[in-house]
Amino acid sequence: MTDCVFCKIVSGEIPSKRVYEDDQVIVINDLNPGAPVHVLVIPKEHTENILTASPEILVHVKKVLPEIVKKLGIAEKGFRVVVNTGVEGGQTVPHLHFHILGGKELGWPPC
Ligand code: 5GP
Ligand code: ZN
């Protein structure tokens, strides 16, 4: 997608420091962190949201999640995975991404 900010980050057109990368996803720090640890797991292949995503990419994210949260140092104390979807779900970037938040006790509900 030529006009997608996350596709531009994936392609390197917009430079980013990658906390983790494999053949299917990159993980970067969120530009406006909402917690001491706040990263985005971004699939390399463009898809709009969790409804349009292939089951395979969801399975892949689950497979690599333990390694990512261990690397971030939040595996033991806990963390939150968020997938905002659509307008009322608060999604602002229409390229599927998983927020991983941690590093403090997070409040609930998030509204
Ligand atoms: P959403 O609101 O779609 O669930 O989440 C989009 C997230 O992407 C937001 O938390 C926002 O701060 C982050 N974001 C938007 N543009 C950029 C960018 O260019 N670089 C990085 N690292 N994060 C971005
Ligand atoms: Zn995209």
GROMACS .gro file of N, CA and C and ligand atoms in nm:
model
  358
    1MET      N    1   0.086  -0.120   0.000
    1MET     CA    2   0.000   0.000   0.000
    1MET      C    3   0.089   0.124   0.000
    2THR      N    4   0.080   0.205  -0.104
    2THR     CA    5   0.173   0.318  -0.120
    2THR      C    6   0.150   0.426  -0.016
    3ASP      N    7   0.027   0.442   0.033
    3ASP     CA    8  -0.003   0.554   0.121
    3ASP      C    9  -0.015   0.513   0.268
    4CYS      N   10   0.038   0.396   0.302
    4CYS     CA   11   0.021   0.342   0.437
    4CYS      C   12   0.149   0.365   0.517
    5VAL      N   13   0.137   0.434   0.631
    5VAL     CA   14   0.255   0.468   0.710
    5VAL      C   15   0.328   0.342   0.760
    6PHE      N   16   0.254   0.238   0.797
    6PHE     CA   17   0.322   0.118   0.847
    6PHE      C   18   0.387   0.040   0.732
    7CYS      N   19   0.329   0.043   0.612
    7CYS     CA   20   0.397  -0.019   0.497
    7CYS      C   21   0.529   0.055   0.470
    8LYS      N   22   0.527   0.188   0.489
    8LYS     CA   23   0.650   0.267   0.466
    8LYS      C   24   0.755   0.235   0.572
    9ILE      N   25   0.711   0.208   0.695
    9ILE     CA   26   0.805   0.169   0.801
    9ILE      C   27   0.860   0.029   0.771
   10VAL      N   28   0.773  -0.061   0.728
   10VAL     CA   29   0.816  -0.198   0.696
   10VAL      C   30   0.919  -0.196   0.582
   11SER      N   31   0.893  -0.114   0.478
   11SER     CA   32   0.982  -0.112   0.361
   11SER      C   33   1.113  -0.038   0.388
   12GLY      N   34   1.114   0.043   0.497
   12GLY     CA   35   1.234   0.120   0.528
   12GLY      C   36   1.228   0.262   0.473
   13GLU      N   37   1.123   0.294   0.397
   13GLU     CA   38   1.107   0.430   0.345
   13GLU      C   39   1.101   0.530   0.460
   14ILE      N   40   1.036   0.491   0.570
   14ILE     CA   41   1.044   0.566   0.696
   14ILE      C   42   1.133   0.483   0.788
   15PRO      N   43   1.249   0.539   0.828
   15PRO     CA   44   1.342   0.462   0.912
   15PRO      C   45   1.285   0.435   1.052
   16SER      N   46   1.319   0.320   1.108
   16SER     CA   47   1.273   0.288   1.243
   16SER      C   48   1.373   0.194   1.309
   17LYS      N   49   1.379   0.200   1.440
   17LYS     CA   50   1.461   0.106   1.516
   17LYS      C   51   1.373  -0.015   1.546
   18ARG      N   52   1.418  -0.132   1.502
   18ARG     CA   53   1.337  -0.252   1.520
   18ARG      C   54   1.378  -0.326   1.646
   19VAL      N   55   1.284  -0.340   1.735
   19VAL     CA   56   1.307  -0.411   1.862
   19VAL      C   57   1.316  -0.560   1.835
   20TYR      N   58   1.247  -0.606   1.730
   20TYR     CA   59   1.243  -0.746   1.691
   20TYR      C   60   1.203  -0.749   1.545
   21GLU      N   61   1.253  -0.847   1.472
   21GLU     CA   62   1.211  -0.863   1.333
   21GLU      C   63   1.227  -1.009   1.292
   22ASP      N   64   1.131  -1.058   1.214
   22ASP     CA   65   1.148  -1.187   1.148
   22ASP      C   66   1.090  -1.176   1.008
   23ASP      N   67   1.066  -1.287   0.942
   23ASP     CA   68   1.019  -1.281   0.803
   23ASP      C   69   0.877  -1.228   0.790
   24GLN      N   70   0.801  -1.226   0.899
   24GLN     CA   71   0.659  -1.188   0.888
   24GLN      C   72   0.619  -1.061   0.963
   25VAL      N   73   0.695  -1.024   1.066
   25VAL     CA   74   0.658  -0.905   1.145
   25VAL      C   75   0.781  -0.821   1.180
   26ILE      N   76   0.752  -0.693   1.208
   26ILE     CA   77   0.852  -0.609   1.276
   26ILE      C   78   0.789  -0.562   1.407
   27VAL      N   79   0.875  -0.527   1.502
   27VAL     CA   80   0.828  -0.469   1.628
   27VAL      C   81   0.905  -0.340   1.649
   28ILE      N   82   0.828  -0.228   1.668
   28ILE     CA   83   0.891  -0.097   1.688
   28ILE      C   84   0.829  -0.030   1.811
   29ASN      N   85   0.901   0.065   1.867
   29ASN     CA   86   0.845   0.144   1.976
   29ASN      C   87   0.737   0.235   1.922
   30ASP      N   88   0.628   0.251   1.999
   30ASP     CA   89   0.522   0.342   1.959
   30ASP      C   90   0.573   0.486   1.969
   31LEU      N   91   0.533   0.567   1.872
   31LEU     CA   92   0.572   0.708   1.865
   31LEU      C   93   0.523   0.785   1.987
   32ASN      N   94   0.404   0.754   2.036
   32ASN     CA   95   0.345   0.821   2.153
   32ASN      C   96   0.311   0.716   2.258
   33PRO      N   97   0.413   0.672   2.335
   33PRO     CA   98   0.391   0.560   2.426
   33PRO      C   99   0.288   0.589   2.534
   34GLY      N  100   0.204   0.491   2.561
   34GLY     CA  101   0.101   0.502   2.664
   34GLY      C  102   0.140   0.429   2.790
   35ALA      N  103   0.260   0.376   2.796
   35ALA     CA  104   0.310   0.303   2.912
   35ALA      C  105   0.463   0.300   2.900
   36PRO      N  106   0.533   0.267   3.011
   36PRO     CA  107   0.681   0.263   3.003
   36PRO      C  108   0.732   0.172   2.891
   37VAL      N  109   0.663   0.061   2.868
   37VAL     CA  110   0.692  -0.023   2.751
   37VAL      C  111   0.569  -0.019   2.661
   38HIS      N  112   0.587   0.025   2.538
   38HIS     CA  113   0.475   0.030   2.443
   38HIS      C  114   0.532   0.010   2.303
   39VAL      N  115   0.513  -0.111   2.253
   39VAL     CA  116   0.562  -0.143   2.118
   39VAL      C  117   0.445  -0.184   2.030
   40LEU      N  118   0.472  -0.184   1.901
   40LEU     CA  119   0.373  -0.226   1.802
   40LEU      C  120   0.429  -0.344   1.725
   41VAL      N  121   0.354  -0.453   1.721
   41VAL     CA  122   0.390  -0.567   1.637
   41VAL      C  123   0.315  -0.546   1.505
   42ILE      N  124   0.391  -0.527   1.398
   42ILE     CA  125   0.332  -0.491   1.269
   42ILE      C  126   0.362  -0.601   1.165
   43PRO      N  127   0.258  -0.667   1.114
   43PRO     CA  128   0.281  -0.764   1.007
   43PRO      C  129   0.342  -0.695   0.884
   44LYS      N  130   0.435  -0.762   0.818
   44LYS     CA  131   0.500  -0.702   0.700
   44LYS      C  132   0.402  -0.690   0.584
   45GLU      N  133   0.310  -0.786   0.576
   45GLU     CA  134   0.213  -0.782   0.466
   45GLU      C  135   0.095  -0.696   0.507
   46HIS      N  136   0.057  -0.603   0.419
   46HIS     CA  137  -0.053  -0.513   0.453
   46HIS      C  138  -0.186  -0.588   0.460
   47THR      N  139  -0.255  -0.568   0.572
   47THR     CA  140  -0.395  -0.606   0.583
   47THR      C  141  -0.456  -0.507   0.680
   48GLU      N  142  -0.584  -0.473   0.659
   48GLU     CA  143  -0.638  -0.359   0.733
   48GLU      C  144  -0.655  -0.382   0.883
   49ASN      N  145  -0.709  -0.498   0.918
   49ASN     CA  146  -0.740  -0.517   1.061
   49ASN      C  147  -0.749  -0.666   1.093
   50ILE      N  148  -0.791  -0.695   1.216
   50ILE     CA  149  -0.792  -0.835   1.260
   50ILE      C  150  -0.898  -0.917   1.187
   51LEU      N  151  -0.999  -0.850   1.133
   51LEU     CA  152  -1.104  -0.922   1.059
   51LEU      C  153  -1.056  -0.963   0.921
   52THR      N  154  -0.972  -0.881   0.860
   52THR     CA  155  -0.923  -0.912   0.725
   52THR      C  156  -0.796  -0.998   0.730
   53ALA      N  157  -0.735  -1.009   0.848
   53ALA     CA  158  -0.607  -1.081   0.861
   53ALA      C  159  -0.623  -1.231   0.837
   54SER      N  160  -0.517  -1.293   0.790
   54SER     CA  161  -0.518  -1.439   0.776
   54SER      C  162  -0.499  -1.502   0.913
   55PRO      N  163  -0.560  -1.618   0.936
   55PRO     CA  164  -0.534  -1.689   1.062
   55PRO      C  165  -0.385  -1.716   1.082
   56GLU      N  166  -0.313  -1.734   0.972
   56GLU     CA  167  -0.171  -1.768   0.981
   56GLU      C  168  -0.090  -1.656   1.049
   57ILE      N  169  -0.122  -1.531   1.019
   57ILE     CA  170  -0.044  -1.422   1.081
   57ILE      C  171  -0.077  -1.412   1.229
   58LEU      N  172  -0.203  -1.441   1.264
   58LEU     CA  173  -0.240  -1.437   1.407
   58LEU      C  174  -0.166  -1.549   1.483
   59VAL      N  175  -0.158  -1.664   1.421
   59VAL     CA  176  -0.085  -1.776   1.483
   59VAL      C  177   0.064  -1.740   1.495
   60HIS      N  178   0.117  -1.676   1.392
   60HIS     CA  179   0.259  -1.639   1.396
   60HIS      C  180   0.287  -1.543   1.512
   61VAL      N  181   0.200  -1.443   1.527
   61VAL     CA  182   0.221  -1.346   1.636
   61VAL      C  183   0.216  -1.417   1.771
   62LYS      N  184   0.123  -1.510   1.786
   62LYS     CA  185   0.118  -1.587   1.912
   62LYS      C  186   0.247  -1.666   1.933
   63LYS      N  187   0.301  -1.720   1.825
   63LYS     CA  188   0.424  -1.802   1.837
   63LYS      C  189   0.543  -1.719   1.882
   64VAL      N  190   0.555  -1.594   1.831
   64VAL     CA  191   0.673  -1.514   1.860
   64VAL      C  192   0.655  -1.424   1.982
   65LEU      N  193   0.531  -1.412   2.032
   65LEU     CA  194   0.503  -1.325   2.147
   65LEU      C  195   0.591  -1.355   2.269
   66PRO      N  196   0.609  -1.482   2.308
   66PRO     CA  197   0.693  -1.508   2.425
   66PRO      C  198   0.835  -1.451   2.411
   67GLU      N  199   0.893  -1.465   2.293
   67GLU     CA  200   1.028  -1.412   2.271
   67GLU      C  201   1.029  -1.259   2.279
   68ILE      N  202   0.926  -1.196   2.223
   68ILE     CA  203   0.921  -1.050   2.223
   68ILE      C  204   0.907  -0.996   2.365
   69VAL      N  205   0.812  -1.049   2.442
   69VAL     CA  206   0.791  -0.994   2.578
   69VAL      C  207   0.909  -1.027   2.670
   70LYS      N  208   0.976  -1.138   2.643
   70LYS     CA  209   1.096  -1.171   2.721
   70LYS      C  210   1.206  -1.068   2.691
   71LYS      N  211   1.221  -1.037   2.564
   71LYS     CA  212   1.321  -0.938   2.522
   71LYS      C  213   1.292  -0.801   2.582
   72LEU      N  214   1.163  -0.768   2.595
   72LEU     CA  215   1.122  -0.638   2.649
   72LEU      C  216   1.128  -0.636   2.802
   73GLY      N  217   1.147  -0.753   2.865
   73GLY     CA  218   1.157  -0.762   3.010
   73GLY      C  219   1.025  -0.754   3.083
   74ILE      N  220   0.913  -0.788   3.014
   74ILE     CA  221   0.781  -0.775   3.076
   74ILE      C  222   0.709  -0.910   3.086
   75ALA      N  223   0.779  -1.017   3.054
   75ALA     CA  224   0.714  -1.149   3.051
   75ALA      C  225   0.666  -1.190   3.190
   76GLU      N  226   0.745  -1.161   3.291
   76GLU     CA  227   0.713  -1.211   3.426
   76GLU      C  228   0.604  -1.128   3.493
   77LYS      N  229   0.619  -0.996   3.489
   77LYS     CA  230   0.525  -0.909   3.563
   77LYS      C  231   0.392  -0.893   3.492
   78GLY      N  232   0.390  -0.912   3.361
   78GLY     CA  233   0.265  -0.904   3.287
   78GLY      C  234   0.260  -0.787   3.193
   79PHE      N  235   0.165  -0.794   3.104
   79PHE     CA  236   0.155  -0.696   2.996
   79PHE      C  237   0.016  -0.706   2.936
   80ARG      N  238  -0.013  -0.617   2.841
   80ARG     CA  239  -0.142  -0.618   2.773
   80ARG      C  240  -0.119  -0.615   2.623
   81VAL      N  241  -0.198  -0.694   2.551
   81VAL     CA  242  -0.197  -0.693   2.404
   81VAL      C  243  -0.329  -0.633   2.358
   82VAL      N  244  -0.322  -0.531   2.274
   82VAL     CA  245  -0.442  -0.460   2.230
   82VAL      C  246  -0.444  -0.454   2.077
   83VAL      N  247  -0.560  -0.484   2.020
   83VAL     CA  248  -0.579  -0.469   1.876
   83VAL      C  249  -0.700  -0.377   1.854
   84ASN      N  250  -0.676  -0.248   1.843
   84ASN     CA  251  -0.784  -0.155   1.814
   84ASN      C  252  -0.834  -0.183   1.673
   85THR      N  253  -0.966  -0.184   1.658
   85THR     CA  254  -1.024  -0.221   1.529
   85THR      C  255  -1.136  -0.125   1.491
   86GLY      N  256  -1.118  -0.055   1.379
   86GLY     CA  257  -1.222   0.033   1.327
   86GLY      C  258  -1.236   0.162   1.406
   87VAL      N  259  -1.331   0.243   1.364
   87VAL     CA  260  -1.347   0.378   1.420
   87VAL      C  261  -1.379   0.375   1.570
   88GLU      N  262  -1.480   0.299   1.608
   88GLU     CA  263  -1.519   0.297   1.749
   88GLU      C  264  -1.419   0.219   1.834
   89GLY      N  265  -1.341   0.136   1.769
   89GLY     CA  266  -1.234   0.064   1.841
   89GLY      C  267  -1.109   0.148   1.858
   90GLY      N  268  -1.109   0.269   1.801
   90GLY     CA  269  -0.996   0.360   1.821
   90GLY      C  270  -0.878   0.337   1.728
   91GLN      N  271  -0.901   0.263   1.618
   91GLN     CA  272  -0.790   0.237   1.526
   91GLN      C  273  -0.763   0.362   1.442
   92THR      N  274  -0.639   0.409   1.445
   92THR     CA  275  -0.603   0.529   1.368
   92THR      C  276  -0.516   0.496   1.247
   93VAL      N  277  -0.450   0.382   1.250
   93VAL     CA  278  -0.367   0.340   1.136
   93VAL      C  279  -0.428   0.211   1.078
   94PRO      N  280  -0.481   0.218   0.955
   94PRO     CA  281  -0.552   0.102   0.899
   94PRO      C  282  -0.460  -0.003   0.839
   95HIS      N  283  -0.362  -0.046   0.919
   95HIS     CA  284  -0.272  -0.158   0.887
   95HIS      C  285  -0.263  -0.235   1.018
   96LEU      N  286  -0.307  -0.360   1.017
   96LEU     CA  287  -0.313  -0.440   1.141
   96LEU      C  288  -0.186  -0.424   1.225
   97HIS      N  289  -0.206  -0.401   1.353
   97HIS     CA  290  -0.093  -0.397   1.447
   97HIS      C  291  -0.141  -0.435   1.585
   98PHE      N  292  -0.051  -0.491   1.661
   98PHE     CA  293  -0.078  -0.535   1.799
   98PHE      C  294   0.001  -0.443   1.891
   99HIS      N  295  -0.070  -0.369   1.976
   99HIS     CA  296   0.000  -0.293   2.080
   99HIS      C  297   0.040  -0.391   2.190
  100ILE      N  298   0.162  -0.382   2.238
  100ILE     CA  299   0.202  -0.452   2.360
  100ILE      C  300   0.242  -0.345   2.461
  101LEU      N  301   0.169  -0.343   2.573
  101LEU     CA  302   0.192  -0.241   2.675
  101LEU      C  303   0.230  -0.306   2.807
  102GLY      N  304   0.323  -0.244   2.879
  102GLY     CA  305   0.364  -0.298   3.008
  102GLY      C  306   0.459  -0.204   3.078
  103GLY      N  307   0.521  -0.255   3.184
  103GLY     CA  308   0.618  -0.174   3.258
  103GLY      C  309   0.557  -0.099   3.374
  104LYS      N  310   0.424  -0.113   3.394
  104LYS     CA  311   0.357  -0.055   3.511
  104LYS      C  312   0.223  -0.128   3.526
  105GLU      N  313   0.155  -0.103   3.638
  105GLU     CA  314   0.022  -0.162   3.655
  105GLU      C  315  -0.075  -0.083   3.569
  106LEU      N  316  -0.136  -0.148   3.475
  106LEU     CA  317  -0.223  -0.079   3.377
  106LEU      C  318  -0.365  -0.070   3.430
  107GLY      N  319  -0.431   0.040   3.404
  107GLY     CA  320  -0.569   0.057   3.449
  107GLY      C  321  -0.668  -0.015   3.357
  108TRP      N  322  -0.786  -0.039   3.411
  108TRP     CA  323  -0.895  -0.100   3.333
  108TRP      C  324  -1.028  -0.052   3.387
  109PRO      N  325  -1.129  -0.020   3.306
  109PRO     CA  326  -1.127  -0.024   3.159
  109PRO      C  327  -1.048   0.093   3.099
  110PRO      N  328  -1.010   0.080   2.974
  110PRO     CA  329  -0.920   0.177   2.911
  110PRO      C  330  -0.992   0.298   2.855
  111CYS      N  331  -1.114   0.331   2.905
  111CYS     CA  332  -1.186   0.446   2.848
  111CYS      C  333  -1.226   0.544   2.958
  1125GP     P1  334  -0.407   0.263   1.663
  1125GP     O1  335  -0.461   0.394   1.715
  1125GP     O2  336  -0.431   0.250   1.514
  1125GP     O3  337  -0.449   0.145   1.741
  1125GP     O4  338  -0.252   0.272   1.688
  1125GP     C1  339  -0.166   0.340   1.603
  1125GP     C2  340  -0.042   0.366   1.685
  1125GP     O5  341   0.062   0.395   1.595
  1125GP     C3  342  -0.054   0.486   1.780
  1125GP     O6  343  -0.029   0.444   1.913
  1125GP     C4  344   0.051   0.584   1.729
  1125GP     O7  345   0.118   0.649   1.834
  1125GP     C5  346   0.145   0.494   1.649
  1125GP     N1  347   0.208   0.557   1.535
  1125GP     C6  348   0.148   0.630   1.438
  1125GP     N2  349   0.239   0.669   1.346
  1125GP     C7  350   0.358   0.618   1.386
  1125GP     C8  351   0.490   0.625   1.334
  1125GP     O8  352   0.517   0.685   1.229
  1125GP     N3  353   0.587   0.560   1.402
  1125GP     C9  354   0.561   0.492   1.518
  1125GP     N4  355   0.664   0.432   1.579
  1125GP     N5  356   0.438   0.484   1.570
  1125GP    C10  357   0.338   0.547   1.506
  113ZN      ZN  358   0.012  -0.100   0.522
   0.00000   0.00000   0.00000
